[in-house]
């Protein structure tokens, strides 16, 4: 690959309309930001990018596609209760067909299935393991965490072959019952982008090629031409497609405890104290003491588990979102 392709120094970008009005962009470290919030909705616009040594790249002029509101985010539980399928519904009242593309962000409490009450420390003097009780703050920090993810697949649909402009329960992502996303509180934020027919066909071709549904002779993604042209080399096949559109967004929370879907595979078990050092070295964590027949704490019996089961800080990848509900 051309190493200079990702060098944004000297790059300029702007949006312009057919009257020659320009909205300049700001080139940041590895992306370009252009504020288009106040563009008149009745104009036609294109994106222009000037790259030193390569020329100017311009997309085709496009009218603004206005995205309708998302009607709902729903989910369906499989009959065997082993997976959940998320869906999105939308519609509009126009006579022209509706073309839509969706992306989403997921946020969830990625909690530890087994609540930890102990932590282990290594005594460097005699290479023994010392167990200490976790404070309430430490216990919460290790048992309640947050994770997030974003959509990676291409989600598109149209009403072109339907009698009404209604897209009903179009499938988004599917989540297995053993996935931590179904363990506690979950939020799915879906963004809907309206497309015109030409943009929809472009994404339809990309989806068919990357998913293999286009068959043996389907074009590769780099063979599918978008609507961007280099003025100094019109024959250059420029990847990507620029659409002019508004977006609508909706978020749904799901308390999975109400549906009893999640099934974790975590267990804890006791080990003799002469194995604790090896357990600690291998990353296994203590979670609790056992009990005597009288119900009192038995400090000679210690239950250990994998970090994936007893310490959520080992697998969470995010912090608590600002919009997250108050502690329940």
Coordinates of N, CA, C and O in Angstrom, one line a residue, residues 70-133:
X70 N -37.3 6.0 13.6 CA -37.3 4.6 13.9 C -38.6 4.3 14.7 O -38.8 5.0 15.7
X71 N -39.4 3.4 14.3 CA -40.6 3.1 15.0 C -40.3 2.3 16.3 O -40.9 2.6 17.4
X72 N -39.4 1.3 16.2 CA -39.1 0.5 17.4 C -37.9 -0.3 17.3 O -37.4 -0.6 16.1
X73 N -37.3 -0.7 18.4 CA -36.3 -1.8 18.5 C -36.9 -2.9 19.3 O -37.4 -2.7 20.4
X74 N -37.0 -4.1 18.7 CA -37.6 -5.2 19.3 C -36.6 -6.4 19.4 O -35.5 -6.3 18.8
X75 N -36.9 -7.4 20.1 CA -36.1 -8.6 20.1 C -37.0 -9.8 20.2 O -38.1 -9.8 20.7
X76 N -36.5 -10.9 19.6 CA -37.2 -12.2 19.7 C -36.3 -13.3 20.3 O -35.1 -13.3 20.0
X77 N -36.8 -14.0 21.2 CA -36.1 -15.1 21.9 C -36.3 -16.4 21.1 O -37.5 -16.7 20.8
X78 N -35.3 -17.1 20.7 CA -35.4 -18.3 20.0 C -36.2 -19.4 20.8 O -36.3 -19.3 22.0
X79 N -36.8 -20.3 20.1 CA -37.7 -21.3 20.8 C -36.9 -22.1 21.8 O -37.4 -22.5 22.9
X80 N -35.6 -22.4 21.5 CA -34.8 -23.2 22.5 C -34.2 -22.3 23.5 O -33.4 -22.8 24.4
X81 N -34.5 -20.9 23.5 CA -34.0 -20.0 24.4 C -32.4 -19.9 24.4 O -31.8 -19.6 25.5
X82 N -31.8 -20.2 23.3 CA -30.4 -20.2 23.2 C -29.8 -18.9 22.6 O -28.6 -18.8 22.5
X83 N -30.7 -18.1 22.1 CA -30.2 -16.9 21.4 C -31.3 -15.8 21.4 O -32.5 -16.1 21.5
X84 N -30.9 -14.6 21.2 CA -31.8 -13.4 21.1 C -31.5 -12.7 19.8 O -30.4 -12.5 19.4
X85 N -32.6 -12.4 19.0 CA -32.4 -11.7 17.7 C -33.0 -10.3 17.9 O -34.2 -10.2 18.2
X86 N -32.2 -9.3 17.6 CA -32.7 -7.9 17.7 C -33.2 -7.5 16.3 O -32.7 -7.9 15.2
X87 N -34.2 -6.6 16.3 CA -34.9 -6.2 15.1 C -35.2 -4.7 15.1 O -35.3 -4.1 16.2
X88 N -35.3 -4.1 14.0 CA -35.7 -2.7 13.9 C -36.8 -2.5 12.9 O -36.9 -3.2 11.9
X89 N -37.7 -1.6 13.2 CA -38.9 -1.3 12.4 C -39.0 0.2 12.1 O -38.7 1.0 13.0
X90 N -39.4 0.5 10.9 CA -39.5 1.9 10.5 C -40.5 2.0 9.3 O -40.9 1.0 8.7
X91 N -40.9 3.2 9.0 CA -41.8 3.4 7.9 C -41.8 4.9 7.5 O -41.3 5.8 8.2
X92 N -42.3 5.2 6.3 CA -42.7 6.6 6.0 C -43.9 6.6 5.1 O -44.4 5.5 4.6
X93 N -44.5 7.8 4.8 CA -45.7 7.9 4.1 C -45.5 8.4 2.7 O -46.5 8.7 2.0
X94 N -44.3 8.4 2.2 CA -44.0 8.9 0.8 C -44.4 7.8 -0.2 O -44.5 6.6 0.2
X95 N -44.6 8.2 -1.4 CA -44.9 7.3 -2.4 C -43.7 6.5 -3.0 O -43.8 5.4 -3.5
X96 N -42.5 7.2 -2.9 CA -41.3 6.5 -3.3 C -40.8 5.5 -2.3 O -41.0 5.6 -1.1
X97 N -40.1 4.4 -2.8 CA -39.6 3.4 -1.9 C -38.7 3.9 -0.9 O -38.0 4.9 -1.1
X98 N -38.6 3.2 0.3 CA -37.8 3.6 1.4 C -36.5 2.7 1.3 O -36.6 1.5 1.3
X99 N -35.4 3.3 1.4 CA -34.1 2.6 1.5 C -33.4 3.0 2.7 O -33.2 4.2 3.0
X100 N -33.0 2.0 3.5 CA -32.4 2.3 4.8 C -31.1 1.5 5.1 O -31.0 0.4 4.6
X101 N -30.2 2.1 5.9 CA -29.0 1.4 6.4 C -29.0 1.7 7.9 O -29.3 2.8 8.3
X102 N -28.5 0.7 8.6 CA -28.5 0.9 10.1 C -27.1 0.5 10.6 O -26.4 -0.3 10.1
X103 N -26.7 1.2 11.7 CA -25.5 0.9 12.5 C -26.0 0.9 13.9 O -27.0 1.5 14.2
X104 N -25.2 0.4 14.8 CA -25.6 0.4 16.2 C -24.4 0.3 17.2 O -23.3 -0.1 16.8
X105 N -24.7 0.8 18.4 CA -23.7 0.7 19.5 C -24.4 -0.1 20.6 O -25.5 0.1 20.9
X106 N -23.6 -1.0 21.2 CA -24.1 -1.8 22.3 C -23.3 -1.4 23.6 O -22.1 -1.2 23.5
X107 N -24.0 -1.3 24.7 CA -23.4 -1.1 26.0 C -24.1 -2.1 26.9 O -25.3 -2.3 26.9
X108 N -23.3 -2.6 27.8 CA -23.9 -3.6 28.8 C -23.1 -3.7 30.0 O -21.9 -3.4 30.0
X109 N -23.7 -4.1 31.1 CA -23.0 -4.4 32.3 C -22.4 -5.8 32.2 O -23.1 -6.8 32.1
X110 N -21.1 -5.8 32.1 CA -20.4 -7.1 32.0 C -19.9 -7.5 33.3 O -18.8 -7.4 33.7
X111 N -20.9 -8.0 34.1 CA -20.6 -8.3 35.5 C -20.0 -9.7 35.7 O -20.1 -10.6 34.8
X112 N -19.3 -9.8 36.8 CA -18.7 -11.1 37.1 C -19.9 -12.1 37.6 O -20.6 -11.7 38.5
X113 N -20.0 -13.3 37.0 CA -21.0 -14.2 37.4 C -21.0 -14.6 38.8 O -22.0 -14.8 39.5
X114 N -19.7 -14.7 39.4 CA -19.5 -15.1 40.8 C -19.0 -13.9 41.5 O -17.9 -13.4 41.2
X115 N -19.7 -13.4 42.5 CA -19.3 -12.2 43.3 C -18.1 -12.5 44.1 O -18.2 -13.5 44.9
X116 N -17.0 -11.8 44.0 CA -15.8 -12.1 44.8 C -15.9 -11.4 46.1 O -16.3 -10.2 46.2
X117 N -15.4 -12.1 47.1 CA -15.3 -11.6 48.5 C -13.9 -11.6 49.0 O -13.7 -11.0 50.1
X118 N -13.0 -12.1 48.2 CA -11.6 -12.3 48.7 C -10.6 -11.8 47.6 O -11.0 -11.7 46.4
X119 N -9.5 -11.4 48.0 CA -8.4 -11.2 47.1 C -7.1 -11.9 47.6 O -7.0 -12.1 48.8
X120 N -6.2 -12.2 46.7 CA -5.0 -13.0 47.1 C -3.8 -12.1 46.9 O -3.7 -11.3 46.0
X121 N -2.9 -12.2 47.9 CA -1.6 -11.5 47.8 C -0.5 -12.4 48.0 O -0.6 -13.4 48.8
X122 N 0.6 -12.2 47.3 CA 1.8 -13.1 47.5 C 2.7 -12.5 48.5 O 3.1 -11.3 48.4
X123 N 3.1 -13.3 49.5 CA 4.0 -12.9 50.5 C 5.4 -13.2 49.9 O 5.8 -14.4 49.7
X124 N 6.2 -12.2 49.6 CA 7.5 -12.3 48.9 C 8.5 -12.9 49.9 O 9.6 -13.4 49.4
X125 N 8.3 -12.9 51.1 CA 9.3 -13.5 52.1 C 9.3 -15.0 52.0 O 10.4 -15.6 51.9
X126 N 8.2 -15.6 52.1 CA 8.1 -17.1 52.1 C 7.3 -17.7 51.0 O 7.1 -18.9 51.0
X127 N 7.0 -16.9 50.0 CA 6.3 -17.4 48.8 C 5.0 -18.1 49.1 O 4.6 -19.1 48.5
X128 N 4.3 -17.5 50.1 CA 2.9 -18.1 50.4 C 1.9 -17.1 50.0 O 2.2 -15.9 49.7
X129 N 0.6 -17.6 50.0 CA -0.5 -16.7 49.6 C -1.3 -16.3 50.8 O -1.7 -17.1 51.6
X130 N -1.5 -15.0 50.9 CA -2.3 -14.4 51.9 C -3.6 -14.0 51.4 O -3.7 -13.3 50.3
X131 N -4.7 -14.4 52.0 CA -6.1 -14.0 51.5 C -6.6 -12.9 52.4 O -6.5 -12.9 53.6
X132 N -7.2 -11.9 51.8 CA -7.8 -10.7 52.5 C -9.2 -10.5 52.0 O -9.5 -10.7 50.8
X133 N -10.0 -10.0 52.9 CA -11.4 -9.7 52.6 C -11.5 -8.4 51.7 O -10.7 -7.5 52.0

